[in-house]
PDB file of C-alpha atoms in Angstrom:
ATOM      1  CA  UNK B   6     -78.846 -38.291  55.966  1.00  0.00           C
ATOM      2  CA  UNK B   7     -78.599 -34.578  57.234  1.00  0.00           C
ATOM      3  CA  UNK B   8     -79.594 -32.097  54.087  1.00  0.00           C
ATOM      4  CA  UNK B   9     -79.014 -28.608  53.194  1.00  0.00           C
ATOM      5  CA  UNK B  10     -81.028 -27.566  49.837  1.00  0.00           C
ATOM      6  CA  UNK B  11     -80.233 -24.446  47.809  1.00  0.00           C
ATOM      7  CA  UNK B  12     -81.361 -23.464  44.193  1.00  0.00           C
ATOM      8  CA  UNK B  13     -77.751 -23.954  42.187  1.00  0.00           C
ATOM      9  CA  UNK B  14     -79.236 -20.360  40.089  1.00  0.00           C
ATOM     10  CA  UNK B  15     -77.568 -18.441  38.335  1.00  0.00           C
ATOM     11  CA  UNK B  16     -80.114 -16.537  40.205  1.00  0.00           C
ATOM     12  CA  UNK B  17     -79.676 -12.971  38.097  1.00  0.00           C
ATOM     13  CA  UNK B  18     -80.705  -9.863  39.767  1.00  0.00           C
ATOM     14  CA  UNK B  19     -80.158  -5.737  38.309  1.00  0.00           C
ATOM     15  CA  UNK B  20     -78.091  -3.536  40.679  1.00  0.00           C
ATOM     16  CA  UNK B  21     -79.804  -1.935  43.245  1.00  0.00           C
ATOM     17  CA  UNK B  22     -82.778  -4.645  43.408  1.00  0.00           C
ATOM     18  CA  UNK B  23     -83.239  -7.128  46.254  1.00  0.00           C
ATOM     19  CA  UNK B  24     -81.303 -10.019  46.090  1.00  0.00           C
ATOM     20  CA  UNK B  25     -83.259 -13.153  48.072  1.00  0.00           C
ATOM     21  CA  UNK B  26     -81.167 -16.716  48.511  1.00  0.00           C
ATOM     22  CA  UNK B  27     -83.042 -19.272  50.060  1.00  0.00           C
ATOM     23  CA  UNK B  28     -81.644 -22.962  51.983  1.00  0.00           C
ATOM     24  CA  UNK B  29     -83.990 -25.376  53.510  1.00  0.00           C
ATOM     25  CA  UNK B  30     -82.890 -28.560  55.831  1.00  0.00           C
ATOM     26  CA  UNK B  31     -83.662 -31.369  57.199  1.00  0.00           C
ATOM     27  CA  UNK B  32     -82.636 -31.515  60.471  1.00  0.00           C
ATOM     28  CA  UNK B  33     -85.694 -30.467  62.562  1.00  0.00           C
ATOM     29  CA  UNK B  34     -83.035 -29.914  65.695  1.00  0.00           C
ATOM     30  CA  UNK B  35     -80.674 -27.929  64.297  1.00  0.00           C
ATOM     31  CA  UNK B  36     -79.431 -25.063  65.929  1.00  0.00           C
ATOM     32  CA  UNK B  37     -76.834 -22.754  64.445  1.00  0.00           C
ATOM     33  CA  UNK B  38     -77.484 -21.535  60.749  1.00  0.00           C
ATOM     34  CA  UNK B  39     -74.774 -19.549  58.569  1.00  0.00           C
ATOM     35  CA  UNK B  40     -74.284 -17.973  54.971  1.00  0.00           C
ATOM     36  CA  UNK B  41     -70.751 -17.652  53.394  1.00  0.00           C
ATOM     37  CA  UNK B  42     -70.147 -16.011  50.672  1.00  0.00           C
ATOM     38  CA  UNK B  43     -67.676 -17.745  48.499  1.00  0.00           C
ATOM     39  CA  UNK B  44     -65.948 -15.780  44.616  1.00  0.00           C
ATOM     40  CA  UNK B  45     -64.716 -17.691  42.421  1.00  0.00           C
ATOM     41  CA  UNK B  46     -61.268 -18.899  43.397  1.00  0.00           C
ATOM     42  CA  UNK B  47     -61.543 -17.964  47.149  1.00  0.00           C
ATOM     43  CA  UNK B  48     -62.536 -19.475  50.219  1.00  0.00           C
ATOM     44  CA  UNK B  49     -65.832 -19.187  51.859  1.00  0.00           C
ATOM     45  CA  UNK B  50     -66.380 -15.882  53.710  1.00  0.00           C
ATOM     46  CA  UNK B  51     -68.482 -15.706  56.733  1.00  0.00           C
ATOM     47  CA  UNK B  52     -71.445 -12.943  56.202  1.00  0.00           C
ATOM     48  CA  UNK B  53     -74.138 -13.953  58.521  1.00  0.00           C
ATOM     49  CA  UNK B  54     -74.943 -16.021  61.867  1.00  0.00           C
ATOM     50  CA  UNK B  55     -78.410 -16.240  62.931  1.00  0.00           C
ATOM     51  CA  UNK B  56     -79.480 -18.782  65.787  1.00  0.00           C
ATOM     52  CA  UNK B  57     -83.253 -17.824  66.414  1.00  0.00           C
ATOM     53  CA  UNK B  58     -86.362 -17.534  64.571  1.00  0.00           C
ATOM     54  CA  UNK B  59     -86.856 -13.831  62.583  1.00  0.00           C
ATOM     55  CA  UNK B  60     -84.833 -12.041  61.495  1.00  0.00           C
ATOM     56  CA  UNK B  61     -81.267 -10.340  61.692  1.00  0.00           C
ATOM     57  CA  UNK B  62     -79.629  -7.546  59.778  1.00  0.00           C
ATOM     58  CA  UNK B  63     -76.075  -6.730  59.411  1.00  0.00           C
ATOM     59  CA  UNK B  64     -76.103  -3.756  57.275  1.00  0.00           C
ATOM     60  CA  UNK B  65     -77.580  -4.705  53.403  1.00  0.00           C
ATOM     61  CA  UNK B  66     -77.932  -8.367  54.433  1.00  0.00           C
ATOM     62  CA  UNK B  67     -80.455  -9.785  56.369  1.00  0.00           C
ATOM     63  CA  UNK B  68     -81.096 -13.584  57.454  1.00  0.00           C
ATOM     64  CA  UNK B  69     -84.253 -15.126  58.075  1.00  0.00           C
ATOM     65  CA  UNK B  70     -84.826 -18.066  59.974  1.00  0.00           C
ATOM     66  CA  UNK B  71     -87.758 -20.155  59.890  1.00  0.00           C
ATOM     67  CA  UNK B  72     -87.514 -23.390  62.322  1.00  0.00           C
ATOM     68  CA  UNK B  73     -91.226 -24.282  61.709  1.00  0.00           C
ATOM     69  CA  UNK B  74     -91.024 -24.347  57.876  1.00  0.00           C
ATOM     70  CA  UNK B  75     -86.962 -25.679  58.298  1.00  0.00           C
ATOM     71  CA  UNK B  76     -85.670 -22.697  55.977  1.00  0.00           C
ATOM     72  CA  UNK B  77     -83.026 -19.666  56.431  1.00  0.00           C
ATOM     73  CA  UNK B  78     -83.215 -17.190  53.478  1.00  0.00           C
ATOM     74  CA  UNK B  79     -80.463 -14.162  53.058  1.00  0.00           C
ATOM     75  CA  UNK B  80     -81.529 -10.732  51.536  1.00  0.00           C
ATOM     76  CA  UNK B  81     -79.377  -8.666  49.969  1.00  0.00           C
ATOM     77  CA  UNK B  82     -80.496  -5.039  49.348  1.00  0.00           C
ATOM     78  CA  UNK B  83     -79.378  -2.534  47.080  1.00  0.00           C
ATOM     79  CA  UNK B  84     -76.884  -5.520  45.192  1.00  0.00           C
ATOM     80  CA  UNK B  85     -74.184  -4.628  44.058  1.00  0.00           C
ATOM     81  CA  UNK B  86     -71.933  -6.222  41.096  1.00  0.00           C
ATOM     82  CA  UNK B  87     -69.228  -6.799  44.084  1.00  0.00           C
ATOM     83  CA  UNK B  88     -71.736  -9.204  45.497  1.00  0.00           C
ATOM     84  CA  UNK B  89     -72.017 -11.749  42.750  1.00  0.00           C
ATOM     85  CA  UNK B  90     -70.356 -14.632  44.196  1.00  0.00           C
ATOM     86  CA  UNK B  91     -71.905 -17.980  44.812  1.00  0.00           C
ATOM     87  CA  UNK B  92     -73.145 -17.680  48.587  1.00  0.00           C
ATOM     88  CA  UNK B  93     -73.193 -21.341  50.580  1.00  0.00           C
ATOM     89  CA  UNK B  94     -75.808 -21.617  53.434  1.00  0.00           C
ATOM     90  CA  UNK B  95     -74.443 -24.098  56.291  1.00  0.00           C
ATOM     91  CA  UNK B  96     -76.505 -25.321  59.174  1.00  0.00           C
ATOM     92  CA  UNK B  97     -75.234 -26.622  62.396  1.00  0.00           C
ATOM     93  CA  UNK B  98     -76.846 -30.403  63.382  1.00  0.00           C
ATOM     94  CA  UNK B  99     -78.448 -30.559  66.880  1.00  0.00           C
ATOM     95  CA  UNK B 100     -75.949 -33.964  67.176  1.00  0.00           C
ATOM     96  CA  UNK B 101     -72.809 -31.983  67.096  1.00  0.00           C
ATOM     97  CA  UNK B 102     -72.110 -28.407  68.147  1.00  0.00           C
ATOM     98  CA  UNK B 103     -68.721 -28.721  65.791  1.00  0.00           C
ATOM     99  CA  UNK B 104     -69.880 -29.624  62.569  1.00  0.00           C
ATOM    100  CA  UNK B 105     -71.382 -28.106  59.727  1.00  0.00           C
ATOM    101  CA  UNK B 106     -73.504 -29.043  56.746  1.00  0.00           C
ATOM    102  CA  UNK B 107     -73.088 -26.854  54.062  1.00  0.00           C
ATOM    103  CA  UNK B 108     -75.468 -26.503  50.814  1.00  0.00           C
ATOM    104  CA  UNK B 109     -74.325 -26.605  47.160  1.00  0.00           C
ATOM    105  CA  UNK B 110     -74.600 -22.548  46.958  1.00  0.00           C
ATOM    106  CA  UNK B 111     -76.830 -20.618  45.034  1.00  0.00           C
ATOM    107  CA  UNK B 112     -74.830 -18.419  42.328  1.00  0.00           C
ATOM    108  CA  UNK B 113     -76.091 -14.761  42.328  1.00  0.00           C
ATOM    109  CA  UNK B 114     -75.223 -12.277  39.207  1.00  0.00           C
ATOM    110  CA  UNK B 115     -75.422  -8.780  39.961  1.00  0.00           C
ATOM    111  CA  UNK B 116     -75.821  -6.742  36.318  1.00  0.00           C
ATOM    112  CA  UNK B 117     -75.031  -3.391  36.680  1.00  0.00           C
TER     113      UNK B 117
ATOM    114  CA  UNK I  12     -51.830 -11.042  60.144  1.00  0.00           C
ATOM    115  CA  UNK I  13     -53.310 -13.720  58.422  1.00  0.00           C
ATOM    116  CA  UNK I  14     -55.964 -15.477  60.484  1.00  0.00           C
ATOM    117  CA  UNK I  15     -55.558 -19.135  59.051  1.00  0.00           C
ATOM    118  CA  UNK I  16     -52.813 -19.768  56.827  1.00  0.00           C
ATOM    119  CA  UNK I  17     -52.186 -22.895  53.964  1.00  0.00           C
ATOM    120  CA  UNK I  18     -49.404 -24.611  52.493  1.00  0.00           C
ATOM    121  CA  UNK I  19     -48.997 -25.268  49.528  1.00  0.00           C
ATOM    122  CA  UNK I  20     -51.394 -22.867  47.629  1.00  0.00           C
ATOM    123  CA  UNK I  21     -51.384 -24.451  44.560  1.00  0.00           C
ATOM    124  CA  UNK I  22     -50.182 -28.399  44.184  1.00  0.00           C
ATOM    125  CA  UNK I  23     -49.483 -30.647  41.222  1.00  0.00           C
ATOM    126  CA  UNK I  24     -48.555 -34.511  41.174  1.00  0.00           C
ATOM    127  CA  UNK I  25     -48.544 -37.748  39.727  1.00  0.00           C
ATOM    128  CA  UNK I  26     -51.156 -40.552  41.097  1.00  0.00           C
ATOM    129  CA  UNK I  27     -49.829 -42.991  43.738  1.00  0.00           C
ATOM    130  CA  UNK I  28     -47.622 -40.107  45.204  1.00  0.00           C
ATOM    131  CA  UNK I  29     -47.959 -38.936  49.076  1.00  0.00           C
ATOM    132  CA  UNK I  30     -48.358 -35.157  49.675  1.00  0.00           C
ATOM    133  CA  UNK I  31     -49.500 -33.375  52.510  1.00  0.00           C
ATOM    134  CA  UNK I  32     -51.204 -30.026  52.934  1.00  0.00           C
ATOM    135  CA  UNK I  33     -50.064 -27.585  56.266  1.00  0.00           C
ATOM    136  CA  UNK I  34     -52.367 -25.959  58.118  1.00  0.00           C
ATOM    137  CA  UNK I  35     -51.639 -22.724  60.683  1.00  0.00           C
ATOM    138  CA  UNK I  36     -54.124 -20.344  62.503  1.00  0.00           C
ATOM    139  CA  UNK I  37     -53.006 -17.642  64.944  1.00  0.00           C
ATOM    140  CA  UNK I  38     -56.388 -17.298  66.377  1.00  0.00           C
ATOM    141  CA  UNK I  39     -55.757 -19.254  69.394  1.00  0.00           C
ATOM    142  CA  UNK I  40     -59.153 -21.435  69.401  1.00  0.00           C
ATOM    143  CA  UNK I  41     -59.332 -25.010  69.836  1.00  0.00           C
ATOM    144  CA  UNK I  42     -60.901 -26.590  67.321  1.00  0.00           C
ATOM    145  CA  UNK I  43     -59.609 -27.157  63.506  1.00  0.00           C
ATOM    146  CA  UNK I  44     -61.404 -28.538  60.477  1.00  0.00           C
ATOM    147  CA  UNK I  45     -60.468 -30.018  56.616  1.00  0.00           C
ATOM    148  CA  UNK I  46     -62.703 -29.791  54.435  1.00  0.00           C
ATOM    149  CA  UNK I  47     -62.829 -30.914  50.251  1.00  0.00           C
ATOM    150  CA  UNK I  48     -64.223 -28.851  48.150  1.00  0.00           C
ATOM    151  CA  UNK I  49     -65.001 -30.759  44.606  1.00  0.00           C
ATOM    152  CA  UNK I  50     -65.891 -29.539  41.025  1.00  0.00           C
ATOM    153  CA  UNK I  51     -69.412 -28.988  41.848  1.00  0.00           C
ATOM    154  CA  UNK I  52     -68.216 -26.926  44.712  1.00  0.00           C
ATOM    155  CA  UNK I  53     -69.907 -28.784  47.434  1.00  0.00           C
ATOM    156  CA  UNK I  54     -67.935 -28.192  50.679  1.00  0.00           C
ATOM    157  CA  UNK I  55     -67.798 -31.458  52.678  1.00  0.00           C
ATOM    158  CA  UNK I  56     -66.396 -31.597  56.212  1.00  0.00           C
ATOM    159  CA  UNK I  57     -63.455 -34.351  56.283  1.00  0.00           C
ATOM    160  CA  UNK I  58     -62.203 -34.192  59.414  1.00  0.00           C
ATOM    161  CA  UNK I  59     -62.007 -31.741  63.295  1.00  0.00           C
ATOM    162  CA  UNK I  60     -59.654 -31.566  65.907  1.00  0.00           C
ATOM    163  CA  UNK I  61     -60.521 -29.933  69.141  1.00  0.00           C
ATOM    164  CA  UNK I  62     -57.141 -29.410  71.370  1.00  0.00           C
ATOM    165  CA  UNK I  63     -55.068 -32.021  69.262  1.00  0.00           C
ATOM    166  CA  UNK I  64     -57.882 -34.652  69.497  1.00  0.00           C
ATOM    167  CA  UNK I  65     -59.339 -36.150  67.025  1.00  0.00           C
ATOM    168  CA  UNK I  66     -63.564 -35.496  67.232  1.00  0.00           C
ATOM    169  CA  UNK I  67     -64.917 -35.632  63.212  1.00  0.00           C
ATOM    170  CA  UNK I  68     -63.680 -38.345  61.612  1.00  0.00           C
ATOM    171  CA  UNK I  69     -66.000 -38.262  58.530  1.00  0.00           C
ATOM    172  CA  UNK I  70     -66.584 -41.032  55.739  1.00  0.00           C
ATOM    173  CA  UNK I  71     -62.906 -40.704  54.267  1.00  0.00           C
ATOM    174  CA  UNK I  72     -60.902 -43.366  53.029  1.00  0.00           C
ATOM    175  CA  UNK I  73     -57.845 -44.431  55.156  1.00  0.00           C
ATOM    176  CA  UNK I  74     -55.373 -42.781  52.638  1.00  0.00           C
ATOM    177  CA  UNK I  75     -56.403 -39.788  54.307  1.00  0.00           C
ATOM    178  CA  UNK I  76     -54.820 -38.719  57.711  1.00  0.00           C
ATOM    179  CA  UNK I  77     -54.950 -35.829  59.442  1.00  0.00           C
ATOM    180  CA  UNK I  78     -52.090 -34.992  62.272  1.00  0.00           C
ATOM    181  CA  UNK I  79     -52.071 -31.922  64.875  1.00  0.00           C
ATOM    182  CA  UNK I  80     -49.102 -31.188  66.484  1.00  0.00           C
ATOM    183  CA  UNK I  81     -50.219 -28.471  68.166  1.00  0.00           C
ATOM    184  CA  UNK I  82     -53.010 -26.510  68.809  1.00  0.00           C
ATOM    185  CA  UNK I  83     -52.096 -23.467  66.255  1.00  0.00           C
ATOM    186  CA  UNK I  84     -51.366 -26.850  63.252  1.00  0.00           C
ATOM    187  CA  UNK I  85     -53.308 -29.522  61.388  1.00  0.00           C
ATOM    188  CA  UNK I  86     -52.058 -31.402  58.272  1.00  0.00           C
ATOM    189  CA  UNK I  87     -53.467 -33.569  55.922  1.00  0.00           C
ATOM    190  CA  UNK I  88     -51.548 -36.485  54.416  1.00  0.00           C
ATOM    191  CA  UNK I  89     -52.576 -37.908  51.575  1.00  0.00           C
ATOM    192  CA  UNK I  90     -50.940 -41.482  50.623  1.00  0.00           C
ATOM    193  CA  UNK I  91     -51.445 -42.840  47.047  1.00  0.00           C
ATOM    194  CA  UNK I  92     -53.214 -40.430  45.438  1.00  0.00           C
ATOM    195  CA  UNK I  93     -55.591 -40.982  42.930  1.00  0.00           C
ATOM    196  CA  UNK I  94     -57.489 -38.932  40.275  1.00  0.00           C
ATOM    197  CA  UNK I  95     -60.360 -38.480  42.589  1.00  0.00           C
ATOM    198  CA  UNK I  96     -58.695 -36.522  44.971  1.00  0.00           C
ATOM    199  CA  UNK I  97     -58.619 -33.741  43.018  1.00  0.00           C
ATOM    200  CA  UNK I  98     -60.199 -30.795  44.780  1.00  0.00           C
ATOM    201  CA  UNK I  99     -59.793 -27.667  47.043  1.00  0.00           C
ATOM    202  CA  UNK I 100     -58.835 -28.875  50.222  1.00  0.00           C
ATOM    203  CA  UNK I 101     -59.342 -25.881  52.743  1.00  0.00           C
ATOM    204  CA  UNK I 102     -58.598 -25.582  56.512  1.00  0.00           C
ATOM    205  CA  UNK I 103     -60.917 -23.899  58.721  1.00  0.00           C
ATOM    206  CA  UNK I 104     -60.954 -22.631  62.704  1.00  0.00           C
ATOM    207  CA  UNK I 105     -63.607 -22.441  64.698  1.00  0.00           C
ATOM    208  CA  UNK I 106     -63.986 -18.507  66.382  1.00  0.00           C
ATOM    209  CA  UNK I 107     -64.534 -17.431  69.684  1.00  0.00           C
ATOM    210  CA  UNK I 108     -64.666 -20.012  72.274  1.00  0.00           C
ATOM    211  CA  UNK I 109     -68.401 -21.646  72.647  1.00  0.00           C
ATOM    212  CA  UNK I 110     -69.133 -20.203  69.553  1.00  0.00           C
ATOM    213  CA  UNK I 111     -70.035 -22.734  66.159  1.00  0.00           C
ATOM    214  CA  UNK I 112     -68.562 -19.914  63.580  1.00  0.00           C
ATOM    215  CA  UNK I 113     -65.715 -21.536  61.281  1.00  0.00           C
ATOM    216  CA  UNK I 114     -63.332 -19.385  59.145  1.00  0.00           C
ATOM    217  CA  UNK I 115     -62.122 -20.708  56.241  1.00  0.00           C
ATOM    218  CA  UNK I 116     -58.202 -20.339  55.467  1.00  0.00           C
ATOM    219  CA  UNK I 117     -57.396 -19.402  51.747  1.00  0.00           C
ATOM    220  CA  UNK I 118     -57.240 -23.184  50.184  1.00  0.00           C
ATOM    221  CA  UNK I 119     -55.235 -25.508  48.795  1.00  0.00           C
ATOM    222  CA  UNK I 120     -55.852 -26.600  44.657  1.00  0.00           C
ATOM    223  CA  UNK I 121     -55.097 -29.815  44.282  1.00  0.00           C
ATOM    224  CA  UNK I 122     -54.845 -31.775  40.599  1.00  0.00           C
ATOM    225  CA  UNK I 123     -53.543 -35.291  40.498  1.00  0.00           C
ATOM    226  CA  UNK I 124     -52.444 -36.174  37.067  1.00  0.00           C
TER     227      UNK I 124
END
């Protein structure tokens, strides 16, 4: 059984600190990795792709994959209240270049 | 322009009742995907169509059944429903061509009574 792990939080963070979400998997061959952000009442909203190990940064995110250790972490600097959301990591199995397996989110709280 | 489009937004019925869910997406890609949603927000993959063909078929029950039409549709059918069923049920496309990235369309809340 293919696994995505993430800490359910509230993980609870002041505005303008560093916000870091973390997803480990078991899949040792997978090959695509992905975090959506997801508010309450709305669908999941693609923030970040990342396919090789290190990292990439799209502005105040940044995604860190790890195939060694089987993680992907997503930092989010200066947070903002506008990103509390609950943010879903998904990881693409090496079996099937179509499907996803997503995580159970991690809830971040931005106080201002 | 809306990217992926549902139908119905919101839906409300009885148990043992049929109801299906529409799915559209100007995009122009291939593939399509339904996935649930449940309480605990877990997002499960149900089903994918690449080109009208059926290539997910994940560990549904038969009252489930998905139809394309066309490459820009998918719909889910639901036959008998039952109080389990209850969930967001959203549609999602996959992006550019060769590339894994899905976008989700808005959802579609369903409660069976």
């Amino acid at each position: 059984q293919k696994e995505v792990e993430q800490n359910s939080g509230p993980l609870s963070v002041p505005e303008g600190a560093i916000a870091s979400l973390n997803c480990t998997y078991s899949d040792r061959g997978s090959q695509s990795f992905f975090w959506y952000r997801q508010y309450s009442g709305k669908s999941p909203e693609l923030i970040m792709s990342i396919y090789s190990n290190g990292d990439k940064e799209d502005g105040r995110f940044t995604a860190q994959l790890n195939k060694a250790s089987q993680y992907v972490s997503l930092l989010i600097r200066d947070s903002q209240p506008s990103d509390s959301a609950t943010y879903l990591c998904a990881v693409g199995p090496m079996d099937s270049s179509y499907k996803l397996i997503f995580g159970s989110g991690t809830r971040l709280l931005v106080r201002p | 322009d809306t990217a992926v489009s549902q139908t119905p937004k919101y839906l409300v019925t009885q148990m043992g009742n049929d109801k299906s869910i529409k799915c559209e997406q100007n995009l122009g890609h291939d593939t399509m995907y339904w996935y649930k949603q449940d309480s605990k927000k877990f997002l499960k993959i149900m089903f994918s169509y690449n080109n009208k063909e059926l290539i997910i078929n994940e560990t549904v029950p038969n009252r489930f059944s998905p139809k394309s039409p066309d490459k820009a549709h998918l719909n889910l059918h639901i036959n008998s429903l039952e109080l389990g069923d209850s969930a967001v049920y959203f549609c999602a496309v996959t992006g550019t061509s060769g590339s894994d990235e899905q976008f989700f369309g808005p959802g579609t809340r369903l409660t069976v009574l």
